Coordinates of C-alpha atoms in Angstrom, one line a residue:
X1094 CA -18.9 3.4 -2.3
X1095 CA -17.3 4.0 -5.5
X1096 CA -13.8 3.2 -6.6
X1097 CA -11.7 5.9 -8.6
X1098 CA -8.3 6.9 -9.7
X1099 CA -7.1 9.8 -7.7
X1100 CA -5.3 12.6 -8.9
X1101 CA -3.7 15.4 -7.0
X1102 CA -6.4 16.8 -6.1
X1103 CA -7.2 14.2 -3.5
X1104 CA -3.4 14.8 -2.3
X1105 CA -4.7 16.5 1.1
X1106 CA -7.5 13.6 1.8
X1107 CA -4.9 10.8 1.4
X1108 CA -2.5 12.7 3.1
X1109 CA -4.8 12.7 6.2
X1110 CA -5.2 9.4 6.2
X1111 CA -1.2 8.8 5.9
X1112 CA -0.1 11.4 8.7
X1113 CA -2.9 9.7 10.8
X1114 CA -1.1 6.6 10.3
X1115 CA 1.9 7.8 11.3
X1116 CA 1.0 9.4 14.7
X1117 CA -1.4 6.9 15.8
X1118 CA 0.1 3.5 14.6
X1119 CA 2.8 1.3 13.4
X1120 CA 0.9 0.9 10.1
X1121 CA 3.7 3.5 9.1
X1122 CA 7.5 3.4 10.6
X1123 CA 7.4 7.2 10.4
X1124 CA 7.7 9.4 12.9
X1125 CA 7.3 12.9 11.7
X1126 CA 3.9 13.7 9.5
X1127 CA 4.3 14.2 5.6
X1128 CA 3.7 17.4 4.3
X1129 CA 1.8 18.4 0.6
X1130 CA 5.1 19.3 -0.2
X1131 CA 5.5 15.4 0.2
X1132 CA 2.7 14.3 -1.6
X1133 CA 3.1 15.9 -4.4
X1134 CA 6.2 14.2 -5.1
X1135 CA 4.8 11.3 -4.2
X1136 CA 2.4 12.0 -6.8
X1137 CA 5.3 12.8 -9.6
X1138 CA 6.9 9.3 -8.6
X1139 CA 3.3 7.5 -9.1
X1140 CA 2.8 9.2 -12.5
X1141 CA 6.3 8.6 -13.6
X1142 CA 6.1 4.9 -13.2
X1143 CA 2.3 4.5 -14.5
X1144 CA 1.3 3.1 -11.0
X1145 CA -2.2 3.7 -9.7
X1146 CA -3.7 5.4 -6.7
X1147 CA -6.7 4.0 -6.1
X1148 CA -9.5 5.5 -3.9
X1149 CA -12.7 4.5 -2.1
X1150 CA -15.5 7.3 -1.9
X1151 CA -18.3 7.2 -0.2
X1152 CA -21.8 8.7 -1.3
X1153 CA -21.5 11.6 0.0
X1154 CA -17.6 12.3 -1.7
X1155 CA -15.6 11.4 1.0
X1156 CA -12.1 9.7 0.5
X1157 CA -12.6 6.6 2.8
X1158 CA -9.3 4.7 1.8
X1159 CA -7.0 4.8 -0.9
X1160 CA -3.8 1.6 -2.4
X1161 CA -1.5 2.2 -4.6
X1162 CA 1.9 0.9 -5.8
X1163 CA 5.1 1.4 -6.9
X1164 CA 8.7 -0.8 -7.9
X1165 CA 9.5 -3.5 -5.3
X1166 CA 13.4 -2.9 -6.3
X1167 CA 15.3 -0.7 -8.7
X1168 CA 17.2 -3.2 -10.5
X1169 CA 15.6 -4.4 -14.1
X1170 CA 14.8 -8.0 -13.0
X1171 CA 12.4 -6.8 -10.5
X1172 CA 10.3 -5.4 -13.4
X1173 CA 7.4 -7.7 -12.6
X1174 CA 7.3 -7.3 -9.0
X1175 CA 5.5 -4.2 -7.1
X1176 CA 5.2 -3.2 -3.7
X1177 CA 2.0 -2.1 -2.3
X1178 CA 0.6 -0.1 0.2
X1179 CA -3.0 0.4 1.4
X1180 CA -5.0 2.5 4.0
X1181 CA -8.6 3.4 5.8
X1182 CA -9.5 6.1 7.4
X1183 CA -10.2 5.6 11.1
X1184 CA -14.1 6.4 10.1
X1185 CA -14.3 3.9 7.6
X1186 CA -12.2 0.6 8.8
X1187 CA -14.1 -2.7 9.2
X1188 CA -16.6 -1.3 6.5
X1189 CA -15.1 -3.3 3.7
X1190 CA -13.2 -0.9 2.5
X1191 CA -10.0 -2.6 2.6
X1192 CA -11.2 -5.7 1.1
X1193 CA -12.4 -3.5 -2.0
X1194 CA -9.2 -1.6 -2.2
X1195 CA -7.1 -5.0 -2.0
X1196 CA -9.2 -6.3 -4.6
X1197 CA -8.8 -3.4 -6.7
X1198 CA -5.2 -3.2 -6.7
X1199 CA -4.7 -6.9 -7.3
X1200 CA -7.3 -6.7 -10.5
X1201 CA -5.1 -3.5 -11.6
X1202 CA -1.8 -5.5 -11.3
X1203 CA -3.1 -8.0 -13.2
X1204 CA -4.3 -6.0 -15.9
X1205 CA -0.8 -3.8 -15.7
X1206 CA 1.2 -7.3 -16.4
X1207 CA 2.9 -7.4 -12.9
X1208 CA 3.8 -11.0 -11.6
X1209 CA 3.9 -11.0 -7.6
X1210 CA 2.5 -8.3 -5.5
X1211 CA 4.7 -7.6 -1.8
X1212 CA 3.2 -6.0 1.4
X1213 CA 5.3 -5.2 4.0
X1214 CA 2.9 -5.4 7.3
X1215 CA 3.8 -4.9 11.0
X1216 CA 3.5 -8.0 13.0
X1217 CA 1.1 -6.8 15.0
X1218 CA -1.5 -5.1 12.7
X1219 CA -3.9 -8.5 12.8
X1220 CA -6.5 -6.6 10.5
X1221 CA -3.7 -6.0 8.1
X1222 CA -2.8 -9.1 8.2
X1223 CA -6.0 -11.1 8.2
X1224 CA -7.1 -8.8 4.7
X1225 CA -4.1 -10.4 3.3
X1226 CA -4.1 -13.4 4.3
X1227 CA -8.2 -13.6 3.2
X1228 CA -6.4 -12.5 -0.4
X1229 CA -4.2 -14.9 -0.6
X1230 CA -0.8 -13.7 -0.2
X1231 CA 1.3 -15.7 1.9
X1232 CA 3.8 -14.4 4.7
X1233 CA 7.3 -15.1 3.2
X1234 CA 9.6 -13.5 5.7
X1235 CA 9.4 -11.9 8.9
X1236 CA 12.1 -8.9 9.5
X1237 CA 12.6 -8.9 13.3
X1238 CA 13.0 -5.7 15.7
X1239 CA 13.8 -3.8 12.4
X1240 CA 12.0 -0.8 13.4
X1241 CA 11.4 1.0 16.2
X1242 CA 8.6 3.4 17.4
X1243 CA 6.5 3.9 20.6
X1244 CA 9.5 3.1 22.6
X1245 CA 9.3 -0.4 21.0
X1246 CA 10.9 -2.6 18.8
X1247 CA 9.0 -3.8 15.5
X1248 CA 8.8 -6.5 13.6
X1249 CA 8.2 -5.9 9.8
X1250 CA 5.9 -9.4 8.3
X1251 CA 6.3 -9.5 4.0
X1252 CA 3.2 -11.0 2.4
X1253 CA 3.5 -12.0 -1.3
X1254 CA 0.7 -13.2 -4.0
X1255 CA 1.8 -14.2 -7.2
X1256 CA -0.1 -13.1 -10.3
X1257 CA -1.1 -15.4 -13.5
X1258 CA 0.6 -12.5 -15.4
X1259 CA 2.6 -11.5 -17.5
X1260 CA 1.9 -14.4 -20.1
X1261 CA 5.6 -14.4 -21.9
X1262 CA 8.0 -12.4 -19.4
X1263 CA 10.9 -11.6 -21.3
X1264 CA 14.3 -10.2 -20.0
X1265 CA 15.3 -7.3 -20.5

């Protein structure tokens, strides 16, 4: 496995591995699948704010995985704080992949001078939430019954790591 920094052209790999999410889990409190339309403004929004997307390939080329990140909030004091998001393809989960792809985006918050790093994770993805928890980010709130899917009501669990970074924050 090798870890790279995707471009557009692996919009339609990480797209299948999002619109998977959304029709066959609560990783995801969409109901409708994305479209490349989609993804390539996701793409613009990614580029705009110099945040990663970060993908696991296999040998053989395959997209296994892919994290990225983006603002937690749009005010200016949140400046230090991103939001991230991570996901496996059905083929490749309990491979590692996660665990390199967590460590991977921590490393490139770090090195990007962000301070705390937030997941929002359904309560009841335990994988999700073991991979975090084996990171070290903590669970700091837990929304309750805030979504709903699958004829249920979800509860949405944020985890949070701080970051030794930046070294002199400044406001502004």
């Amino acid at each position: 496995m090798k870890i790279i920094d995707c471009d557009t052209s692996y919009g339609e790999p990480i797209l299948a591995i999002l619109n998977d999410a959304i029709m066959n889990s609560t990783a995801l409190y969409d109901y409708q699948p994305r479209t490349s339309e989609t993804m390539r403004a996701w793409f613009e929004v990614k580029q705009r704010g110099n945040f990663p997307v970060i993908g696991a390939v296999s040998d053989e080329g395959e997209l296994m995985g892919f994290a990225s990140y983006g603002g937690f909030r749009p005010w200016p004091a949140y400046k230090y704080t991103v939001e991230h998001s991570l996901y496996v393809a059905e083929a490749w989960r309990r491979r590692g992949v996660g665990s390199v792809l967590l460590r991977s985006i921590i490393d490139r918050a770090v090195s990007q001078n962000y301070h705390v790093l937030i997941g929002g994770v359904d309560a009841s993805n335990a994988a999700s939430i073991a991979l975090h928890e084996r990171f070290g980010f903590e669970r700091v709130a837990t929304l309750r019954q805030v979504g709903f899917k699958f004829g249920r009501w979800l509860d949405l669990c944020f985890y949070e790591r701080t970051l030794p970074t930046p070294a002199t924050p400044v406001d502004g």
